[in-house]
Tab-separated table of C-alpha atoms in Angstrom:
chain	number	residue	atom	x	y	z
A	1	MET	CA	7.423	-10.810	25.073
A	2	ILE	CA	7.972	-8.151	23.194
A	3	HIS	CA	6.008	-6.200	20.526
A	4	PRO	CA	6.860	-6.115	17.172
A	5	ASP	CA	5.629	-2.454	16.769
A	6	SER	CA	7.400	-1.259	19.891
A	7	PRO	CA	9.863	1.777	18.700
A	8	TRP	CA	13.396	0.467	20.040
A	9	LYS	CA	12.564	-3.365	18.510
A	10	ARG	CA	12.091	-1.390	15.069
A	11	ILE	CA	15.272	0.477	15.497
A	12	TRP	CA	17.031	-3.061	16.387
A	13	ASP	CA	15.640	-3.948	12.939
A	14	LEU	CA	16.938	-0.861	11.420
A	15	VAL	CA	20.609	-1.723	12.646
A	16	ILE	CA	19.962	-5.485	11.720
A	17	PHE	CA	19.404	-3.756	8.317
A	18	GLY	CA	22.795	-2.037	7.944
A	19	ALA	CA	24.559	-5.403	9.349
A	20	ILE	CA	23.013	-6.930	6.676
A	21	THR	CA	23.509	-4.418	4.155
A	22	TYR	CA	27.571	-4.665	5.263
A	23	PHE	CA	28.339	-7.961	4.359
A	24	ALA	CA	26.050	-8.156	1.490
A	25	ILE	CA	28.470	-6.184	-0.751
A	26	GLU	CA	31.384	-7.069	1.376
A	27	VAL	CA	31.913	-10.896	1.243
A	28	PRO	CA	31.045	-11.111	-2.179
A	29	LEU	CA	33.779	-8.303	-2.934
A	30	ARG	CA	36.101	-10.385	-0.105
A	31	ILE	CA	35.905	-13.803	-1.791
A	32	VAL	CA	36.762	-12.958	-5.617
A	33	LEU	CA	39.392	-9.902	-4.786
A	34	HIS	CA	41.478	-12.403	-1.895
A	35	TYR	CA	41.999	-9.062	0.077
A	36	LYS	CA	42.708	-9.457	3.589
A	37	ILE	CA	41.157	-7.808	6.753
A	38	ASP	CA	42.918	-5.478	9.685
A	39	ALA	CA	42.564	-6.508	13.109
A	40	GLN	CA	39.881	-4.248	14.032
A	41	VAL	CA	37.408	-4.614	11.229
A	42	ALA	CA	37.460	-8.494	11.993
A	43	VAL	CA	36.799	-7.310	15.399
A	44	TYR	CA	33.520	-5.284	14.140
A	45	GLU	CA	32.591	-9.212	12.254
A	46	ARG	CA	33.137	-10.529	15.351
A	47	MET	CA	30.442	-7.600	16.447
A	48	ILE	CA	28.125	-7.531	14.326
A	49	GLN	CA	28.205	-11.736	14.180
A	50	LEU	CA	26.901	-11.504	17.746
A	51	LEU	CA	23.896	-9.013	17.225
A	52	PHE	CA	23.148	-11.371	14.542
A	53	LEU	CA	22.885	-14.324	17.498
A	54	VAL	CA	21.072	-12.156	19.972
A	55	ASP	CA	18.634	-11.397	16.614
A	56	ILE	CA	18.060	-15.473	17.207
A	57	VAL	CA	17.409	-14.934	20.595
A	58	LEU	CA	14.994	-12.001	20.282
A	59	ASN	CA	12.959	-13.299	17.711
A	60	PHE	CA	12.556	-16.385	19.622
A	61	ARG	CA	10.574	-13.412	21.861
A	62	THR	CA	9.132	-11.300	19.536
A	63	GLY	CA	5.362	-11.511	18.661
A	64	TYR	CA	3.270	-11.388	15.455
A	65	MET	CA	0.973	-10.071	14.204
A	66	GLN	CA	-2.178	-12.041	12.578
A	67	GLU	CA	-5.222	-10.660	11.128
A	68	ARG	CA	-4.138	-7.572	12.959
A	69	VAL	CA	-4.270	-9.499	16.283
A	70	LEU	CA	-1.525	-9.914	18.425
A	71	ILE	CA	0.216	-13.447	18.332
A	72	ALA	CA	1.920	-12.983	21.975
A	73	ASP	CA	2.244	-17.047	22.909
A	74	ARG	CA	5.490	-18.333	23.220
A	75	LYS	CA	4.801	-21.798	21.387
A	76	LYS	CA	2.996	-20.761	18.962
A	77	VAL	CA	6.029	-17.529	18.438
A	78	ARG	CA	8.654	-20.367	18.102
A	79	ASN	CA	7.385	-22.613	15.966
A	80	LYS	CA	6.393	-19.913	13.659
A	81	TYR	CA	10.585	-18.277	13.900
A	82	LEU	CA	11.136	-22.438	13.864
A	83	ARG	CA	9.459	-23.168	10.895
A	84	THR	CA	10.370	-19.840	8.616
A	85	TRP	CA	13.665	-17.601	9.504
A	86	PHE	CA	15.632	-19.712	11.787
A	87	LEU	CA	18.246	-21.994	9.369
A	88	ILE	CA	18.912	-18.766	7.607
A	89	ASP	CA	19.060	-16.584	10.735
A	90	PHE	CA	21.515	-19.514	11.770
A	91	LEU	CA	23.681	-20.563	9.092
A	92	SER	CA	24.254	-16.085	8.879
A	93	ALA	CA	25.523	-15.983	12.016
A	94	PHE	CA	27.226	-19.604	12.734
A	95	PRO	CA	31.267	-18.420	12.547
A	96	PHE	CA	32.183	-20.944	10.102
A	97	ASP	CA	35.466	-18.955	9.263
A	98	LEU	CA	36.615	-20.106	12.936
A	99	PHE	CA	36.000	-23.281	12.742
A	100	GLY	CA	37.454	-24.050	8.880
A	101	GLY	CA	39.929	-26.516	9.271
A	102	ILE	CA	36.998	-28.297	11.038
A	103	PHE	CA	35.492	-27.753	7.335
A	104	TYR	CA	37.757	-28.574	5.640
A	105	GLN	CA	38.835	-31.597	7.440
A	106	TYR	CA	36.108	-33.286	7.172
A	107	PHE	CA	34.060	-31.947	4.330
A	108	GLY	CA	36.227	-30.429	2.206
A	109	LEU	CA	35.262	-26.505	2.658
A	110	THR	CA	36.903	-24.020	2.892
A	111	ASP	CA	36.000	-20.639	4.555
A	112	THR	CA	34.249	-19.657	1.595
A	113	LEU	CA	31.847	-20.511	3.250
A	114	ARG	CA	31.331	-17.005	4.638
A	115	ILE	CA	29.021	-16.727	2.214
A	116	LEU	CA	26.121	-18.784	3.533
A	117	ARG	CA	26.484	-14.685	5.454
A	118	LEU	CA	24.456	-14.057	2.229
A	119	LEU	CA	21.551	-15.716	2.940
A	120	ARG	CA	20.612	-12.690	5.463
A	121	ALA	CA	19.871	-10.106	2.806
A	122	ILE	CA	16.868	-12.094	1.786
A	123	LYS	CA	15.156	-11.194	5.505
A	124	VAL	CA	15.590	-7.656	3.852
A	125	PHE	CA	12.344	-8.394	2.139
A	126	GLU	CA	10.729	-9.288	5.595
A	127	LEU	CA	12.364	-6.314	7.343
A	128	PHE	CA	10.881	-4.095	3.922
A	129	ARG	CA	7.339	-5.127	4.729
A	130	SER	CA	7.179	-4.305	8.523
A	131	LEU	CA	8.934	-0.973	8.276
A	132	THR	CA	6.336	-0.170	5.062
A	133	LEU	CA	4.143	-0.624	7.671
A	134	LEU	CA	4.778	2.244	9.831
A	135	ALA	CA	5.450	4.427	6.040
A	136	MET	CA	2.031	3.488	5.875
A	137	GLY	CA	0.926	4.202	9.494
A	138	GLY	CA	1.621	1.243	11.597
A	139	ASN	CA	-0.124	-2.118	13.155
A	140	GLU	CA	-0.742	-0.461	16.536
A	141	ARG	CA	-0.252	2.725	18.505
A	142	HIS	CA	3.824	1.145	19.122
A	143	GLN	CA	5.424	3.092	15.465
A	144	TYR	CA	8.354	4.523	15.079
A	145	LYS	CA	7.339	8.538	14.353
A	146	VAL	CA	10.087	9.094	12.084
A	147	LEU	CA	9.009	6.526	9.655
A	148	GLU	CA	5.549	7.481	10.167
A	149	VAL	CA	6.261	10.576	7.859
A	150	ILE	CA	7.533	8.401	5.143
A	151	ASN	CA	5.124	8.689	1.723
A	152	PRO	CA	4.617	4.436	0.990
A	153	ALA	CA	5.463	5.392	-2.865
A	154	THR	CA	8.784	6.744	-1.616
A	155	PHE	CA	9.667	3.649	0.640
A	156	ARG	CA	9.377	1.408	-2.380
A	157	LEU	CA	11.218	3.536	-4.285
A	158	GLY	CA	13.993	3.620	-2.357
A	159	PHE	CA	13.701	-0.542	-2.213
A	160	PHE	CA	14.011	-1.005	-5.176
A	161	ILE	CA	16.880	1.339	-5.921
A	162	TYR	CA	18.538	-0.885	-2.892
A	163	TRP	CA	18.475	-4.235	-4.579
A	164	THR	CA	19.212	-2.655	-8.179
A	165	ALA	CA	22.216	-1.792	-7.064
A	166	LEU	CA	22.820	-4.766	-4.487
A	167	PHE	CA	22.294	-7.645	-7.281
A	168	ALA	CA	24.154	-4.704	-9.753
A	169	HIS	CA	26.955	-5.319	-7.165
A	170	TRP	CA	26.801	-9.257	-7.251
A	171	VAL	CA	26.960	-9.778	-10.695
A	172	ALA	CA	30.582	-7.849	-11.201
A	173	CYS	CA	31.842	-9.356	-8.265
A	174	GLY	CA	30.875	-13.075	-10.413
A	175	TRP	CA	31.990	-11.356	-13.486
A	176	ILE	CA	35.540	-10.847	-11.395
A	177	LYS	CA	34.803	-14.396	-10.289
A	178	LEU	CA	34.798	-15.784	-13.884
A	179	ASN	CA	37.226	-13.398	-14.854
A	180	PRO	CA	40.666	-13.926	-12.579
A	181	LYS	CA	42.802	-12.441	-15.153
A	182	PHE	CA	40.564	-9.071	-16.431
A	183	LEU	CA	42.430	-6.508	-14.818
A	184	SER	CA	45.188	-8.535	-13.149
A	185	ASP	CA	47.995	-5.963	-13.092
A	186	ALA	CA	45.345	-2.811	-11.941
A	187	ASP	CA	44.980	-2.789	-8.476
A	188	MET	CA	41.409	-3.702	-6.829
A	189	THR	CA	39.501	-0.699	-6.991
A	190	THR	CA	39.828	-0.087	-10.652
A	191	ARG	CA	38.627	-4.228	-11.357
A	192	TYR	CA	35.548	-3.744	-9.449
A	193	ILE	CA	35.213	-0.195	-10.800
A	194	ARG	CA	35.248	-1.410	-14.603
A	195	SER	CA	33.196	-4.975	-13.296
A	196	LEU	CA	30.844	-2.807	-11.875
A	197	TYR	CA	30.373	-0.800	-15.643
A	198	TRP	CA	30.104	-4.007	-16.682
A	199	SER	CA	27.148	-5.532	-14.876
A	200	VAL	CA	25.353	-2.260	-14.855
A	201	THR	CA	25.625	-1.559	-19.029
A	202	THR	CA	24.781	-5.979	-19.291
A	203	LEU	CA	21.723	-5.032	-16.715
A	204	THR	CA	20.475	-1.861	-18.486
A	205	THR	CA	20.615	-3.889	-21.640
A	206	ILE	CA	23.013	-1.310	-23.400
A	207	GLY	CA	26.094	-3.654	-23.466
A	208	TYR	CA	29.011	-1.220	-25.286
A	209	GLY	CA	31.058	-4.325	-26.162
A	210	ASP	CA	34.394	-2.895	-25.395
A	211	ILE	CA	34.230	-5.498	-22.350
A	212	THR	CA	33.081	-8.948	-24.114
A	213	PRO	CA	33.299	-12.935	-22.446
A	214	THR	CA	35.560	-14.939	-24.296
A	215	THR	CA	35.647	-18.416	-22.415
A	216	ASN	CA	32.102	-20.220	-22.497
A	217	GLU	CA	31.572	-19.875	-18.381
A	218	GLN	CA	31.261	-16.131	-19.194
A	219	THR	CA	29.646	-16.496	-22.154
A	220	VAL	CA	26.629	-18.333	-20.116
A	221	TYR	CA	27.246	-15.972	-17.575
A	222	THR	CA	26.596	-13.323	-19.505
A	223	MET	CA	23.647	-14.381	-21.938
A	224	PHE	CA	22.018	-15.141	-18.439
A	225	VAL	CA	22.438	-11.549	-17.104
A	226	MET	CA	21.483	-10.451	-20.397
A	227	ILE	CA	17.766	-12.200	-19.461
A	228	LEU	CA	17.632	-10.974	-16.402
A	229	GLY	CA	18.682	-7.455	-17.700
A	230	VAL	CA	15.720	-7.186	-19.793
A	231	GLY	CA	13.485	-8.201	-17.128
A	232	ILE	CA	14.964	-6.007	-15.001
A	233	TYR	CA	14.557	-3.366	-17.266
A	234	GLY	CA	11.085	-3.547	-18.260
A	235	TYR	CA	10.742	-3.661	-14.501
A	236	VAL	CA	12.130	-0.893	-13.469
A	237	ILE	CA	10.201	1.194	-16.521
A	238	GLY	CA	6.955	-0.020	-14.783
A	239	ASN	CA	7.799	0.607	-11.845
A	240	ILE	CA	9.453	4.003	-11.530
A	241	SER	CA	6.835	5.732	-14.362
A	242	SER	CA	3.663	3.827	-11.719
A	243	ILE	CA	5.445	5.457	-8.578
A	244	LEU	CA	5.840	9.303	-10.170
A	245	SER	CA	2.060	8.947	-10.898
A	246	ASN	CA	1.853	7.887	-7.558
A	247	VAL	CA	3.649	10.213	-5.682
A	248	ASP	CA	0.855	13.089	-5.425
A	249	ILE	CA	-2.019	11.238	-6.118
A	250	ALA	CA	-3.830	14.052	-4.769
A	251	ARG	CA	-3.058	17.122	-7.089
A	252	ILE	CA	-3.175	14.749	-9.926
A	253	LYS	CA	-6.869	14.254	-9.270
A	254	PHE	CA	-7.092	17.803	-8.926
A	255	GLN	CA	-5.751	19.322	-11.612
A	256	ASP	CA	-7.956	16.061	-13.839
A	257	LYS	CA	-10.844	18.624	-11.663
A	258	LEU	CA	-9.414	21.816	-12.886
A	259	ASP	CA	-9.880	20.407	-16.690
A	260	THR	CA	-13.325	19.439	-15.847
A	261	ILE	CA	-14.322	22.702	-14.616
A	262	ASN	CA	-12.738	24.794	-17.448
A	263	SER	CA	-14.677	22.065	-20.338
A	264	PHE	CA	-17.812	22.915	-18.341
A	265	LEU	CA	-16.954	26.865	-18.356
A	266	LYS	CA	-16.054	26.579	-21.416
A	267	TYR	CA	-19.424	24.799	-22.213
A	268	LYS	CA	-21.481	26.633	-20.475
A	269	LYS	CA	-20.078	30.143	-21.071
A	270	ILE	CA	-19.632	31.092	-18.417
A	271	PRO	CA	-18.597	34.942	-18.157
A	272	HIS	CA	-15.388	35.738	-17.197
A	273	GLU	CA	-15.160	37.304	-13.966
A	274	LEU	CA	-18.005	34.640	-12.687
A	275	ALA	CA	-15.908	31.813	-14.114
A	276	ASN	CA	-12.409	33.393	-12.816
A	277	ARG	CA	-13.991	33.047	-8.763
A	278	ILE	CA	-15.346	29.130	-9.556
A	279	ARG	CA	-11.795	28.289	-10.336
A	280	GLY	CA	-10.848	31.043	-7.304
A	281	TYR	CA	-12.796	29.017	-5.129
A	282	TYR	CA	-11.811	25.635	-6.629
A	283	ILE	CA	-7.827	26.341	-6.464
A	284	ASN	CA	-8.604	27.905	-2.916
A	285	LEU	CA	-10.020	24.883	-1.438
A	286	TRP	CA	-6.625	23.138	-3.104
A	287	GLU	CA	-4.531	25.318	-1.232
A	288	PHE	CA	-5.923	24.786	1.833
A	289	ARG	CA	-7.045	21.387	1.797
A	290	HIS	CA	-4.896	20.117	-0.382
A	291	GLY	CA	-7.942	18.492	-2.345
A	292	ILE	CA	-9.394	16.872	0.757
A	293	ASP	CA	-12.762	16.693	0.436
A	294	GLU	CA	-14.083	16.039	4.657
A	295	LYS	CA	-18.090	14.740	4.123
A	296	ASN	CA	-16.269	11.212	2.193
A	297	ILE	CA	-13.647	10.499	5.170
A	298	TRP	CA	-16.477	11.870	7.340
A	299	ASP	CA	-18.755	9.250	5.805
A	300	GLU	CA	-15.917	6.084	5.284
A	301	LEU	CA	-15.477	6.402	8.857
A	302	PRO	CA	-17.154	4.055	11.733
A	303	THR	CA	-19.049	5.862	14.084
A	304	ALA	CA	-16.645	6.055	17.222
A	305	ILE	CA	-13.748	7.034	15.779
A	306	LYS	CA	-15.504	9.704	13.928
A	307	ILE	CA	-16.894	11.302	17.533
A	308	ASP	CA	-13.638	11.356	18.928
A	309	VAL	CA	-12.076	12.539	15.618
A	310	SER	CA	-14.809	15.746	15.756
A	311	LEU	CA	-14.515	15.891	19.359
A	312	PHE	CA	-10.660	16.910	18.715
A	313	LEU	CA	-11.011	19.193	15.826
A	314	HIS	CA	-14.361	20.905	16.738
A	315	GLU	CA	-14.557	20.804	20.792
A	316	LYS	CA	-12.539	24.541	20.924
A	317	LEU	CA	-14.663	25.926	18.502
A	318	ILE	CA	-17.638	25.161	20.653
A	319	SER	CA	-16.580	25.588	23.729
A	320	VAL	CA	-15.983	29.789	22.821
A	321	VAL	CA	-19.510	30.086	22.975
A	322	PRO	CA	-21.228	31.148	25.916
A	323	PHE	CA	-23.951	28.224	26.504
A	324	PHE	CA	-21.906	25.204	24.935
A	325	ARG	CA	-18.786	26.178	27.883
A	326	ASN	CA	-20.373	24.200	30.238
A	327	ALA	CA	-22.188	22.137	28.211
A	328	SER	CA	-21.772	18.194	29.378
A	329	GLU	CA	-19.400	15.949	27.488
A	330	ASP	CA	-22.366	13.730	25.839
A	331	LEU	CA	-23.870	16.569	25.016
A	332	LYS	CA	-20.316	18.415	23.339
A	333	ARG	CA	-19.846	15.458	21.542
A	334	GLU	CA	-23.246	14.910	19.772
A	335	VAL	CA	-23.089	19.052	18.860
A	336	VAL	CA	-19.741	18.847	17.222
A	337	GLN	CA	-21.106	15.391	14.876
A	338	GLU	CA	-23.634	17.976	13.062
A	339	LEU	CA	-21.092	20.283	12.046
A	340	LYS	CA	-21.289	20.463	8.444
A	341	PRO	CA	-18.137	22.176	6.693
A	342	MET	CA	-18.277	24.965	4.270
A	343	ALA	CA	-16.023	27.320	2.632
A	344	PHE	CA	-15.875	31.189	0.984
A	345	MET	CA	-14.313	32.909	-1.956
A	346	LYS	CA	-12.949	36.811	-0.562
A	347	GLY	CA	-16.036	38.270	-1.155
A	348	ASP	CA	-18.066	36.279	-0.966
A	349	LEU	CA	-21.643	37.176	1.385
A	350	ILE	CA	-22.587	34.823	3.922
A	351	PHE	CA	-25.611	35.855	4.664
A	352	ARG	CA	-27.259	39.196	3.615
A	353	GLU	CA	-29.083	41.416	6.365
A	354	GLY	CA	-32.771	41.035	6.439
A	355	ASP	CA	-32.176	37.058	5.695
A	356	VAL	CA	-33.816	34.082	7.592
A	357	PRO	CA	-31.369	32.513	9.312
A	358	HIS	CA	-30.776	28.719	9.611
A	359	HIS	CA	-27.400	27.794	10.792
A	360	MET	CA	-24.711	29.061	13.246
A	361	PHE	CA	-21.404	29.526	11.754
A	362	PHE	CA	-17.696	28.611	13.190
A	363	ILE	CA	-14.524	30.581	11.863
A	364	ALA	CA	-11.879	27.456	11.313
A	365	LYS	CA	-9.553	29.587	9.160
A	366	GLY	CA	-10.047	33.011	7.891
A	367	ASN	CA	-11.842	36.391	9.046
A	368	VAL	CA	-14.633	38.126	8.564
A	369	ASP	CA	-16.919	41.150	8.559
A	370	ILE	CA	-19.831	41.771	10.262
A	371	ILE	CA	-21.391	45.299	8.201
A	372	ASN	CA	-24.409	47.062	8.320
A	373	GLU	CA	-26.198	46.384	5.093
A	374	ARG	CA	-28.026	50.210	4.921
A	375	SER	CA	-24.800	52.688	5.777
A	376	GLY	CA	-22.263	49.425	4.413
A	377	GLU	CA	-20.395	50.461	7.964
A	378	LYS	CA	-18.032	47.599	9.027
A	379	ILE	CA	-19.111	46.621	12.756
A	380	ALA	CA	-16.494	43.957	13.320
A	381	THR	CA	-14.314	41.310	12.095
A	382	LEU	CA	-14.040	38.443	13.383
A	383	ASN	CA	-10.946	36.005	13.275
A	384	ALA	CA	-10.293	32.555	12.990
A	385	GLY	CA	-11.645	30.835	16.617
A	386	SER	CA	-14.835	32.794	16.623
A	387	PHE	CA	-18.395	32.149	15.572
A	388	PHE	CA	-21.618	34.943	14.228
A	389	GLY	CA	-25.047	33.767	13.702
A	390	GLU	CA	-25.766	31.917	16.756
A	391	MET	CA	-28.670	33.747	17.326
A	392	ALA	CA	-30.495	31.914	14.713
A	393	LEU	CA	-30.176	28.650	16.574
A	394	PHE	CA	-33.054	30.527	19.454
A	395	ASP	CA	-35.684	32.449	17.116
A	396	ASP	CA	-36.979	32.779	13.200
A	397	SER	CA	-35.846	36.433	14.312
A	398	LEU	CA	-34.745	37.791	10.543
A	399	ARG	CA	-30.657	38.241	10.185
A	400	SER	CA	-29.721	42.158	12.151
A	401	ALA	CA	-26.548	42.420	9.851
A	402	SER	CA	-24.607	41.310	6.923
A	403	VAL	CA	-21.314	38.927	6.795
A	404	LYS	CA	-19.067	38.684	3.985
A	405	ALA	CA	-16.040	37.279	4.146
A	406	ALA	CA	-12.839	39.040	4.836
A	407	SER	CA	-9.882	36.313	3.263
A	408	PHE	CA	-10.347	32.619	2.743
A	409	CYS	CA	-12.862	31.529	4.534
A	410	ASP	CA	-12.749	27.732	6.210
A	411	LEU	CA	-16.236	27.422	8.192
A	412	TYR	CA	-17.969	25.313	10.549
A	413	THR	CA	-22.395	25.617	10.143
A	414	LEU	CA	-24.677	24.167	12.961
A	415	GLU	CA	-28.276	23.845	11.104
A	416	LYS	CA	-30.800	24.448	13.794
A	417	GLU	CA	-32.798	21.761	13.356
A	418	SER	CA	-29.514	19.555	13.823
A	419	PHE	CA	-29.046	21.621	17.420
A	420	GLU	CA	-33.147	21.253	18.236
A	421	LYS	CA	-33.159	17.676	17.805
A	422	VAL	CA	-29.280	17.248	20.184
A	423	LEU	CA	-32.060	19.620	22.444
A	424	LYS	CA	-34.633	16.293	22.834
A	425	HIS	CA	-31.000	14.892	24.410
A	426	HIS	CA	-30.995	16.999	26.856
A	427	PRO	CA	-33.612	18.589	28.626
A	428	ASP	CA	-31.707	20.330	31.724
A	429	PHE	CA	-29.566	22.453	28.733
A	430	ALA	CA	-32.409	23.167	26.725
A	431	LYS	CA	-34.227	25.099	29.164
A	432	THR	CA	-30.888	26.800	29.815
A	433	VAL	CA	-31.224	27.463	26.147
A	434	ARG	CA	-34.609	28.647	25.641
A	435	ASP	CA	-34.160	30.999	29.052
A	436	LEU	CA	-31.438	32.758	26.846
A	437	ALA	CA	-33.273	32.827	24.225
A	438	THR	CA	-36.156	34.954	25.906
A	439	LYS	CA	-33.430	37.254	28.096
A	440	ARG	CA	-31.990	37.727	23.907
A	441	LYS	CA	-35.417	38.932	22.696
A	442	LYS	CA	-36.045	41.223	25.176
A	443	GLU	CA	-32.506	42.696	24.971
A	444	ARG	CA	-33.518	43.247	21.493
A	445	LYS	CA	-36.432	45.060	21.627
A	446	ARG	CA	-34.950	47.572	24.398
A	447	PHE	CA	-32.454	47.958	21.511
A	448	LYS	CA	-35.209	48.683	19.264
A	449	LYS	CA	-36.560	51.057	21.212
């Protein structure tokens, strides 16, 4: 059975989508304008019909998702397809024009049966639904990567424009059909463009009145289109405003938060310099994290996924630490779960020489300066991927130097209490850490002497 989300199946669906669009545009035009196609175009159309027939066969062999479970049972797949899309697919794929004489002789039908190909346009809704899932990430690991980057709101806007344009095209063709004498002396292109102009002005409820109905049939048709136009107009305004307001929700939320912060600063009469530091902090958070609150995301994720994601993001960070480098995979998985994100502005003091230590720090982004508090001398600069303050995990000795952010810093911290909790589950590693702590203390005493 074929997986419905496999990459090649999605590419096939896009090909079918293109073929459906071609018939949805060309068939009404040929019916109302009565033009003939050349042999080469006829061959292409036969090839498209063959594609439709192949698609019917593939649909009998394509599983479907039900409550996020893949149904691959042949009988269930066959019965579902026969109950849903089979009739529409068959009528749109059957070459009625090849048997035009038979249908005319026995049923009084003409080659207008080509209009049945338009039935397949209904299936665009189903294709859009499945492609939207891909735009939002897909059902399973089989994903067409190009579509994954499309914003769902953008995808919906594109689909809406597609259907609005197609409907305007059909309305224009209907006007030509009801008004065969409309610009009868003009060429087909001019007749179609003027009809499309009437369709658009009527559907958008503008209606300049330069093209008006002259028969009862045309008048009824115009009223029907006007009523639809009113509905479409309201739907357009509502959807576009909704889509535009949701194109960048994160930025809108950030702006709302910034407005709230500004109101707070004004209400509390915070000094100008300190207020600018607060604003700068949130602006930097936006620029570097795009409004993402890691804590909320971690809290919502299931434990199994949380561990895997944490290990992927932070394994390199903790592996640069000598005593973590050769640690077991289980220990690393526990440690990365205890890491907490912190952010510092340029110039912020992360900790001061003489402070009581509680955390070890890992630098994800930015760089920090290690400073001798007494002399003011910069001892070293640490960059992304480095760590500092690791002695906090071993003993309660006061900080031996100050650390200041040299740029906006994205850090992760490991608390001493959390580390000790991990050590209880790994006694062998705990012994190694205690030996290392004893060695470090001896080295520090020797250095002081």
